[in-house]
Short mmCIF file of C-alpha atoms in Angstrom, two decimals:
data_model
loop_
_atom_site.label_atom_id
_atom_site.label_comp_id
_atom_site.label_asym_id
_atom_site.label_seq_id
_atom_site.Cartn_x
_atom_site.Cartn_y
_atom_site.Cartn_z
CA MET A 1 5.74 20.60 5.12
CA SER A 2 4.54 23.76 3.36
CA SER A 3 6.83 22.50 0.74
CA SER A 4 2.87 20.94 -0.96
CA SER A 5 2.37 23.89 -2.90
CA SER A 6 4.88 24.60 -4.72
CA SER A 7 6.33 23.81 -8.43
CA SER A 8 10.40 22.89 -6.82
CA SER A 9 11.11 21.74 -3.69
CA PRO A 10 12.12 24.65 -1.41
CA ALA A 11 14.97 24.38 1.23
CA SER A 12 14.74 22.43 4.02
CA LEU A 13 12.28 23.73 6.20
CA PRO A 14 13.50 24.47 10.63
CA GLY A 15 13.15 21.78 12.00
CA ASP A 16 14.04 19.96 8.99
CA PRO A 17 15.80 16.15 10.67
CA PRO A 18 18.77 15.97 8.89
CA GLY A 19 18.60 12.96 6.29
CA GLY A 20 21.72 11.31 4.87
CA ARG A 21 23.94 7.96 5.21
CA ARG A 22 22.89 7.55 8.66
CA ALA A 23 19.36 7.93 7.96
CA VAL A 24 19.59 5.71 5.27
CA ALA A 25 20.81 3.51 7.23
CA VAL A 26 18.22 3.15 9.69
CA TRP A 27 16.10 3.42 7.32
CA SER A 28 16.38 0.95 5.49
CA ILE A 29 16.05 -1.10 8.61
CA GLY A 30 12.17 -0.54 8.17
CA VAL A 31 12.12 -0.91 4.56
CA ALA A 32 13.53 -4.19 4.73
CA VAL A 33 10.71 -4.97 7.32
CA TYR A 34 7.87 -3.98 5.24
CA PHE A 35 9.67 -5.74 2.44
CA VAL A 36 9.76 -9.38 3.65
CA ALA A 37 6.05 -8.23 5.24
CA VAL A 38 4.57 -8.12 1.17
CA ILE A 39 6.57 -10.94 0.59
CA PHE A 40 4.49 -12.85 2.92
CA ARG A 41 1.31 -11.03 1.95
CA THR A 42 1.58 -11.74 -1.89
CA SER A 43 2.48 -15.09 -1.25
CA LEU A 44 -0.62 -16.37 -1.86
CA GLY A 45 -1.16 -14.24 -5.11
CA VAL A 46 0.96 -16.83 -6.65
CA ALA A 47 -0.10 -20.09 -4.13
CA GLY A 48 -3.83 -19.75 -5.17
CA LEU A 49 -4.62 -22.17 -7.12
CA ASP A 50 -2.81 -24.92 -5.01
CA ALA A 51 -4.80 -23.50 -1.74
CA ALA A 52 -8.09 -24.33 -3.73
CA ASP A 53 -6.30 -28.25 -4.95
CA ARG A 54 -5.08 -28.51 -0.77
CA PHE A 55 -8.36 -26.84 1.56
CA HIS A 56 -10.78 -27.88 -1.73
CA VAL A 57 -12.70 -25.21 -1.83
CA GLY A 58 -13.63 -22.65 -4.65
CA ALA A 59 -13.82 -19.72 -5.57
CA SER A 60 -15.74 -17.21 -3.27
CA ALA A 61 -14.07 -19.87 -0.90
CA LEU A 62 -10.25 -19.10 -2.01
CA SER A 63 -10.78 -14.86 -2.30
CA THR A 64 -11.98 -15.71 1.00
CA PHE A 65 -8.62 -15.66 2.66
CA SER A 66 -7.53 -12.21 0.45
CA ILE A 67 -10.31 -11.03 1.97
CA LEU A 68 -9.36 -11.55 5.32
CA GLN A 69 -6.25 -10.67 5.14
CA LEU A 70 -6.94 -6.99 3.98
CA LEU A 71 -10.76 -6.76 5.95
CA VAL A 72 -7.92 -6.64 9.43
CA TYR A 73 -5.47 -4.80 7.61
CA ALA A 74 -7.89 -2.34 6.58
CA GLY A 75 -9.24 -2.68 10.05
CA MET A 76 -6.06 -2.07 11.41
CA GLN A 77 -4.58 1.17 9.84
CA ILE A 78 -6.42 3.98 12.44
CA PRO A 79 -5.28 1.86 15.79
CA VAL A 80 -2.16 1.43 14.08
CA GLY A 81 -1.37 5.41 13.49
CA LEU A 82 -2.52 6.00 16.43
CA LEU A 83 -0.63 3.11 17.63
CA VAL A 84 3.04 5.33 15.66
CA ASP A 85 1.81 8.24 16.99
CA ARG A 86 2.05 6.95 20.76
CA LEU A 87 4.21 4.75 21.18
CA GLY A 88 6.65 5.41 18.15
CA THR A 89 8.30 3.11 14.94
CA LYS A 90 10.52 0.72 17.06
CA LYS A 91 7.92 -0.69 18.88
CA VAL A 92 5.05 -1.18 16.28
CA LEU A 93 7.39 -2.23 13.49
CA ALA A 94 8.39 -5.21 16.48
CA ILE A 95 5.44 -5.65 16.95
CA GLY A 96 4.18 -6.16 13.66
CA ALA A 97 7.02 -8.49 12.31
CA VAL A 98 6.64 -11.06 15.40
CA LEU A 99 3.20 -11.61 13.65
CA PHE A 100 3.26 -11.54 9.99
CA THR A 101 6.49 -14.06 10.64
CA ALA A 102 2.96 -16.43 13.27
CA GLY A 103 1.38 -15.47 10.64
CA GLN A 104 3.72 -17.47 7.36
CA LEU A 105 4.80 -20.19 9.47
CA GLY A 106 0.83 -21.14 10.78
CA PHE A 107 -0.48 -21.09 6.70
CA ALA A 108 2.48 -23.71 6.47
CA PHE A 109 1.41 -25.88 8.56
CA SER A 110 -2.45 -25.41 8.45
CA PRO A 111 -3.57 -28.28 8.20
CA SER A 112 -7.20 -27.45 7.15
CA TYR A 113 -9.42 -24.15 5.92
CA GLY A 114 -10.10 -23.11 9.02
CA THR A 115 -6.36 -22.95 10.01
CA ALA A 116 -5.20 -21.18 7.24
CA LEU A 117 -8.23 -18.59 7.49
CA ALA A 118 -6.68 -18.01 11.44
CA SER A 119 -2.56 -17.88 10.37
CA ARG A 120 -3.70 -15.00 7.35
CA ALA A 121 -5.56 -12.71 9.41
CA LEU A 122 -2.38 -12.90 12.19
CA LEU A 123 -0.39 -12.00 8.98
CA GLY A 124 -2.56 -9.74 7.88
CA CYS A 125 -2.39 -7.74 11.92
CA GLY A 126 1.86 -8.00 11.30
CA ASP A 127 1.28 -6.82 8.09
CA ALA A 128 -0.48 -3.86 8.80
CA MET A 129 2.30 -2.15 11.19
CA THR A 130 4.21 -2.21 8.79
CA PHE A 131 3.84 1.16 5.89
CA ILE A 132 2.71 3.09 8.32
CA SER A 133 5.84 2.57 10.82
CA VAL A 134 8.77 3.19 7.64
CA LEU A 135 5.77 6.00 6.97
CA ARG A 136 6.60 7.60 9.50
CA LEU A 137 10.11 7.07 10.12
CA GLY A 138 11.15 8.46 6.40
CA THR A 139 9.44 12.03 7.53
CA ARG A 140 11.06 11.95 11.32
CA TRP A 141 14.95 10.18 9.05
CA PHE A 142 14.58 13.02 5.86
CA PRO A 143 13.70 15.93 5.49
CA ALA A 144 9.71 17.38 4.26
CA ARG A 145 10.79 18.17 0.69
CA ARG A 146 11.77 14.79 0.38
CA GLY A 147 8.61 12.96 1.16
CA PRO A 148 6.80 12.29 -1.57
CA LEU A 149 10.97 10.83 -3.39
CA VAL A 150 11.04 8.51 -0.12
CA ALA A 151 7.65 7.91 0.06
CA GLN A 152 7.63 6.17 -3.10
CA LEU A 153 11.06 4.36 -2.65
CA ALA A 154 9.30 2.63 0.31
CA GLY A 155 6.35 1.87 -2.21
CA LEU A 156 9.33 0.27 -4.32
CA ALA A 157 10.78 -1.97 -1.70
CA GLY A 158 8.12 -3.41 -1.46
CA MET A 159 6.60 -4.05 -4.63
CA ALA A 160 11.12 -6.04 -4.66
CA GLY A 161 9.09 -8.22 -2.52
CA ASN A 162 6.08 -8.23 -4.80
CA LEU A 163 8.56 -9.33 -6.86
CA VAL A 164 10.53 -11.95 -4.75
CA SER A 165 7.41 -13.98 -3.82
CA THR A 166 6.00 -14.19 -8.49
CA LEU A 167 9.91 -15.60 -8.93
CA VAL A 168 10.92 -16.68 -5.85
CA LEU A 169 8.38 -18.26 -3.48
CA ALA A 170 6.34 -19.90 -6.60
CA ARG A 171 9.34 -21.87 -7.52
CA LEU A 172 9.42 -23.16 -4.25
CA LEU A 173 6.28 -23.39 -3.29
CA HIS A 174 7.00 -25.66 -6.97
CA GLY A 175 10.48 -27.11 -6.39
CA VAL A 176 10.58 -28.36 -3.07
CA GLY A 177 6.25 -28.32 -1.53
CA TRP A 178 3.67 -26.04 0.65
CA THR A 179 4.91 -26.58 3.77
CA ALA A 180 8.64 -26.01 3.46
CA ALA A 181 8.56 -23.38 0.69
CA PHE A 182 5.81 -21.08 3.64
CA ALA A 183 8.28 -21.78 6.30
CA GLY A 184 11.18 -21.57 4.94
CA SER A 185 10.02 -18.26 3.61
CA ALA A 186 8.98 -18.14 7.51
CA LEU A 187 13.32 -17.24 8.69
CA ALA A 188 12.97 -13.61 6.79
CA GLY A 189 11.14 -12.05 9.46
CA ALA A 190 13.36 -13.64 12.55
CA VAL A 191 16.33 -11.96 10.23
CA VAL A 192 15.00 -8.55 10.05
CA LEU A 193 13.09 -8.36 13.65
CA VAL A 194 16.73 -8.80 15.63
CA LEU A 195 17.91 -5.89 12.66
CA LEU A 196 15.34 -3.93 13.47
CA VAL A 197 15.94 -4.80 17.60
CA LEU A 198 19.12 -4.59 17.14
CA PHE A 199 20.18 -1.26 14.52
CA LEU A 200 16.68 0.34 14.26
CA LYS A 201 15.97 3.91 16.25
CA ASP A 202 13.41 5.31 15.97
CA HIS A 203 14.48 9.88 15.36
CA PRO A 204 18.01 11.19 15.17
CA GLU A 205 19.11 13.06 17.85
CA GLY A 206 18.09 16.54 18.72
CA HIS A 207 14.95 15.53 16.61
CA GLU A 208 13.40 13.30 19.57
CA PRO A 209 8.81 14.13 19.36
CA GLU A 210 7.12 16.23 21.78
CA PRO A 211 5.71 13.67 24.47
CA LEU A 212 2.24 13.52 24.06
CA PRO A 213 -0.43 13.39 27.15
CA HIS A 214 -1.75 10.45 28.13
CA LEU A 215 -5.78 11.68 26.94
CA GLY A 216 -7.46 7.93 26.61
CA ALA A 217 -10.12 8.10 24.55
CA ALA A 218 -10.37 11.44 24.82
CA TYR A 219 -7.08 11.28 22.37
CA VAL A 220 -7.49 9.17 20.37
CA ARG A 221 -11.46 10.44 18.98
CA ARG A 222 -8.65 13.87 19.30
CA GLN A 223 -6.63 12.56 16.82
CA ILE A 224 -9.15 10.45 14.06
CA ALA A 225 -11.23 13.54 14.09
CA ALA A 226 -8.88 16.20 13.49
CA ALA A 227 -7.82 13.97 10.80
CA TRP A 228 -10.78 13.89 9.06
CA ARG A 229 -11.76 17.08 9.82
CA GLU A 230 -8.91 17.54 6.93
CA PRO A 231 -10.42 17.07 3.57
CA GLY A 232 -6.24 16.61 1.95
CA THR A 233 -6.38 13.31 4.91
CA ARG A 234 -10.09 12.40 3.16
CA LEU A 235 -8.91 13.11 -0.77
CA GLY A 236 -5.85 11.41 0.42
CA LEU A 237 -7.92 8.18 1.21
CA TRP A 238 -10.27 8.18 -1.80
CA VAL A 239 -7.15 8.93 -4.03
CA HIS A 240 -5.41 5.96 -2.53
CA PHE A 241 -8.89 3.92 -2.53
CA THR A 242 -9.21 4.56 -6.75
CA THR A 243 -6.18 4.24 -7.93
CA GLN A 244 -4.69 0.86 -5.42
CA PHE A 245 -7.28 -1.66 -6.21
CA PRO A 246 -7.03 -2.86 -9.75
CA ALA A 247 -3.52 -4.10 -9.42
CA MET A 248 -3.75 -5.23 -5.78
CA VAL A 249 -6.47 -7.47 -6.97
CA PHE A 250 -4.82 -8.95 -10.21
CA LEU A 251 -1.28 -9.28 -8.46
CA LEU A 252 -3.10 -10.75 -4.77
CA LEU A 253 -4.75 -12.72 -6.41
CA TRP A 254 -7.14 -13.19 -9.86
CA GLY A 255 -4.31 -12.44 -11.93
CA LEU A 256 -3.37 -15.86 -11.84
CA PRO A 257 -6.44 -17.37 -12.44
CA PHE A 258 -7.45 -15.19 -14.91
CA LEU A 259 -4.35 -15.51 -16.56
CA VAL A 260 -4.20 -19.64 -17.00
CA GLU A 261 -8.39 -20.44 -17.09
CA ALA A 262 -9.62 -17.96 -18.73
CA GLN A 263 -6.95 -17.22 -21.19
CA GLY A 264 -4.81 -20.39 -21.50
CA LEU A 265 -1.59 -19.44 -20.66
CA PRO A 266 1.33 -21.72 -19.38
CA ARG A 267 2.06 -21.33 -16.01
CA ALA A 268 5.17 -20.08 -17.01
CA ASP A 269 4.02 -17.18 -19.06
CA ALA A 270 1.51 -16.12 -16.47
CA GLY A 271 3.35 -15.27 -13.71
CA GLU A 272 6.40 -13.82 -16.05
CA LEU A 273 3.37 -10.95 -16.85
CA LEU A 274 2.53 -11.26 -13.28
CA THR A 275 6.11 -10.07 -13.40
CA LEU A 276 5.97 -8.11 -15.48
CA VAL A 277 2.76 -6.02 -13.42
CA VAL A 278 5.68 -6.13 -10.42
CA VAL A 279 8.81 -4.38 -12.72
CA SER A 280 6.15 -1.78 -15.12
CA ASN A 281 5.23 -0.47 -11.26
CA MET A 282 9.08 0.14 -10.03
CA ALA A 283 10.30 1.94 -12.65
CA VAL A 284 6.88 4.25 -12.85
CA GLY A 285 7.40 4.41 -9.13
CA LEU A 286 10.50 6.36 -9.41
CA VAL A 287 9.71 8.52 -11.61
CA TYR A 288 6.54 9.66 -9.87
CA GLY A 289 8.32 9.85 -7.29
CA GLN A 290 10.56 12.56 -8.67
CA ILE A 291 7.66 14.03 -10.59
CA VAL A 292 5.52 14.46 -7.63
CA ALA A 293 8.86 16.00 -5.37
CA ARG A 294 9.33 18.67 -7.74
CA HIS A 295 5.58 19.77 -9.15
CA HIS A 296 3.66 19.28 -6.83
CA ALA A 297 0.40 20.25 -8.93
CA ALA A 298 1.23 16.75 -10.82
CA ARG A 299 -0.14 14.87 -8.91
CA LEU A 300 -4.55 15.17 -8.97
CA PRO A 301 -2.96 13.92 -12.99
CA LEU A 302 -1.23 11.93 -12.63
CA ALA A 303 -3.74 9.97 -10.60
CA LEU A 304 -6.52 11.25 -12.64
CA GLY A 305 -4.29 9.70 -15.55
CA THR A 306 -3.13 6.32 -13.71
CA VAL A 307 -6.97 5.75 -13.27
CA ALA A 308 -8.17 6.58 -16.81
CA ALA A 309 -6.01 4.15 -17.83
CA THR A 310 -6.23 1.53 -16.20
CA SER A 311 -10.36 1.43 -16.24
CA VAL A 312 -9.36 1.44 -20.95
CA MET A 313 -7.15 -1.27 -20.02
CA TRP A 314 -9.33 -2.88 -19.09
CA ALA A 315 -12.41 -1.85 -21.36
CA VAL A 316 -10.17 -3.37 -23.59
CA THR A 317 -9.07 -6.12 -22.52
CA LEU A 318 -12.30 -7.29 -21.09
CA ALA A 319 -14.06 -6.52 -24.47
CA TYR A 320 -11.87 -8.56 -26.96
CA PRO A 321 -13.69 -10.06 -29.49
CA GLY A 322 -13.86 -13.55 -28.60
CA GLY A 323 -12.66 -14.12 -25.23
CA ARG A 324 -8.96 -14.01 -26.14
CA VAL A 325 -6.92 -11.54 -25.36
CA PRO A 326 -3.58 -11.56 -27.59
CA MET A 327 -0.04 -11.77 -25.70
CA TRP A 328 0.81 -7.53 -26.70
CA LEU A 329 -2.80 -6.76 -25.34
CA LEU A 330 -1.94 -8.54 -21.79
CA VAL A 331 1.71 -7.43 -22.40
CA VAL A 332 0.57 -3.28 -22.34
CA LEU A 333 -2.80 -4.21 -19.49
CA CYS A 334 0.35 -5.22 -17.37
CA LEU A 335 2.42 -2.50 -18.29
CA VAL A 336 0.02 0.22 -17.36
CA LEU A 337 -0.90 -1.59 -13.94
CA GLY A 338 2.41 -1.44 -13.19
CA ALA A 339 1.79 2.93 -12.11
CA CYS A 340 -1.78 1.93 -9.67
CA GLY A 341 0.74 1.56 -6.94
CA PRO A 342 2.30 4.72 -7.12
CA ALA A 343 -0.38 6.12 -8.09
CA SER A 344 -1.72 5.17 -5.03
CA MET A 345 0.61 6.81 -3.28
CA ILE A 346 -0.22 10.15 -4.37
CA GLY A 347 -2.41 9.99 -1.66
CA PHE A 348 0.23 9.92 0.77
CA ASP A 349 1.41 13.49 -0.25
CA PHE A 350 -2.33 14.77 0.34
CA ALA A 351 -2.68 13.47 3.58
CA ARG A 352 1.18 14.24 5.22
CA PRO A 353 0.88 18.02 4.65
CA ALA A 354 -2.56 18.60 5.69
CA ASN A 355 -1.87 17.25 9.23
CA PRO A 356 1.08 17.92 11.53
CA ALA A 357 3.47 15.85 12.35
CA GLU A 358 1.94 14.40 15.98
CA ARG A 359 -0.72 13.09 13.46
CA GLN A 360 1.01 11.60 10.94
CA GLY A 361 0.35 8.48 12.11
CA THR A 362 -2.81 8.31 12.38
CA ALA A 363 -3.63 10.41 8.78
CA SER A 364 -1.58 7.78 7.13
CA GLY A 365 -3.51 5.17 9.10
CA ILE A 366 -6.57 6.45 7.10
CA THR A 367 -5.32 7.38 3.79
CA ASN A 368 -3.65 3.65 4.24
CA MET A 369 -7.55 2.38 4.49
CA GLY A 370 -8.76 3.32 0.84
CA GLY A 371 -6.53 0.88 -1.88
CA PHE A 372 -6.94 -2.06 0.77
CA VAL A 373 -10.94 -1.01 1.79
CA ALA A 374 -11.47 -1.17 -2.34
CA SER A 375 -8.77 -4.39 -3.12
CA MET A 376 -11.32 -6.52 -0.44
CA THR A 377 -14.33 -5.19 -2.59
CA THR A 378 -13.02 -6.30 -5.77
CA LEU A 379 -11.80 -9.67 -4.41
CA PHE A 380 -15.52 -10.67 -2.93
CA ALA A 381 -17.06 -9.59 -6.15
CA ILE A 382 -15.05 -10.61 -7.75
CA GLY A 383 -15.16 -14.28 -6.46
CA VAL A 384 -18.66 -14.34 -5.50
CA LEU A 385 -19.25 -13.25 -9.88
CA LEU A 386 -17.20 -15.81 -10.68
CA ASP A 387 -19.50 -18.46 -9.71
CA ALA A 388 -22.90 -16.99 -9.64
CA THR A 389 -21.99 -17.36 -13.59
CA GLY A 390 -19.49 -20.35 -13.99
CA ASP A 391 -15.78 -19.23 -14.21
CA ASP A 392 -16.85 -15.45 -15.94
CA TYR A 393 -13.95 -13.64 -15.15
CA ARG A 394 -15.32 -10.36 -18.78
CA ILE A 395 -18.52 -10.12 -16.16
CA ALA A 396 -16.15 -10.65 -12.38
CA PHE A 397 -14.07 -8.08 -13.98
CA SER A 398 -15.86 -5.78 -14.29
CA ALA A 399 -16.51 -4.69 -10.99
CA VAL A 400 -13.68 -2.34 -11.12
CA PHE A 401 -15.43 -0.37 -13.12
CA VAL A 402 -18.14 0.72 -10.41
CA LEU A 403 -15.03 1.40 -7.60
CA GLN A 404 -13.33 3.33 -10.23
CA ALA A 405 -16.29 5.13 -11.41
CA LEU A 406 -17.25 6.30 -7.24
CA GLY A 407 -13.71 6.79 -6.58
CA VAL A 408 -13.89 9.55 -9.12
CA SER A 409 -16.61 11.36 -7.48
CA GLN A 410 -14.64 11.14 -4.54
CA ILE A 411 -11.58 13.26 -5.51
CA LEU A 412 -13.42 15.36 -7.81
CA ARG A 413 -16.19 16.20 -5.24
CA LEU A 414 -13.30 17.24 -2.55
CA ARG A 415 -10.32 17.86 -4.79
CA LYS A 416 -11.12 22.14 -4.42
CA ARG A 417 -11.26 22.37 -0.90
CA ALA A 418 -8.23 20.40 -0.86
CA ALA A 419 -6.48 22.37 -2.32
CA ARG A 420 -7.79 25.47 -0.98
CA ARG A 421 -7.21 24.51 2.40
CA GLU A 422 -3.13 23.33 1.80
CA ARG A 423 -2.64 27.16 0.27
CA GLU A 424 -4.57 28.63 4.21
CA ARG A 425 -1.92 25.68 5.82
CA LEU A 426 1.92 27.19 3.45
CA VAL A 427 0.40 30.55 3.90
CA ALA A 428 0.06 29.98 7.64
CA SER A 429 3.62 28.20 7.48
CA ARG A 430 5.79 31.12 6.30
CA VAL A 431 3.98 33.38 8.23
CA GLU A 432 5.25 31.16 11.01
CA THR A 433 8.76 30.79 9.68
CA VAL A 434 9.47 34.71 8.84
CA HIS A 435 8.34 35.43 13.00
CA VAL A 436 11.10 32.96 14.39
CA PRO A 437 13.60 35.04 15.61
CA ALA A 438 17.09 33.61 14.79
#
């Protein structure tokens, strides 16, 4: 991982996997599993108002769906990272696919609010096993210099899943009804499960990882402690925390109610704006991935620039006189929110070079907790504030600024330590490479 501090990508490191078409084919199967998981995860975003009617609940109870799902997701990140490091990608992805498919199917047939909550928790548990597995698959099949771009492309596939949820599932929901839409979508989970069981491999021939000794609880503590000690891991967590949640909260639950109830838009127009966030995310992801792969010094400016732009656009939107925001401003807001996902992926580009290969899953799990903890907190705060203020979205969405301020303060606190440690690791890896006999 010694490419992390240079301004351009170095040649392949000794022991790097070869990449190539075989790598793309295998990695694509893992990405397909993640793609379906995101469809299921974000399906509530287009069904929020329908869920409120179906289960006769208010804003706080509605937000509990997403909060519980994200709580399970965030809580599973470190255990999943440890499982991926221990069991490998294929087994963890297979377990995840079974769980999120069962959760989506259960949600389709839930007769009550309680059973629907349980289904979303099961879905969140399975969803939690996908992204870290896909990141690990990328590091096992592609050279280290491809890491930033491969990670952004995985995130891009996730946003494509969000797009499918916004465009396809929303139409199915209003066309064939709740049960048929959610049960029908669950078939996609069965398809990717079959594909991964038949064709996915953890690593290319000749690149088997060193077997890890069975150390039980001592191994778990050591893995977590070693990953957490690295400033790059903690910086990655706070970058992910600060950048991801504004768009996640908007797409996962509160964007549609805000646009329909607070801004008076028809559902069709609101859906198009949600789609715009996703399309912007996909476009920005390609750009950010290329920039970070070539110029790692751009990581922090890109992340902080995205936070600043998001904060400014929310401030302008919420402070707009009269409350009703013109369409052009909502379009700009959605375009800027599209940068949040790609910016959050930069967190992994701080954690990845800070940890050796055998700790990548654990470090990625810690990093990935950040944005989901922030999203969960903000979802809850917005729901509570909406109920407390009689649906005053200006006050409710102001919670965004509080979490952004917290995250930026931590990023600024850790940035120098992480940079110094990364330089030390780079020098050490170059010395080791020089002394490796031919």
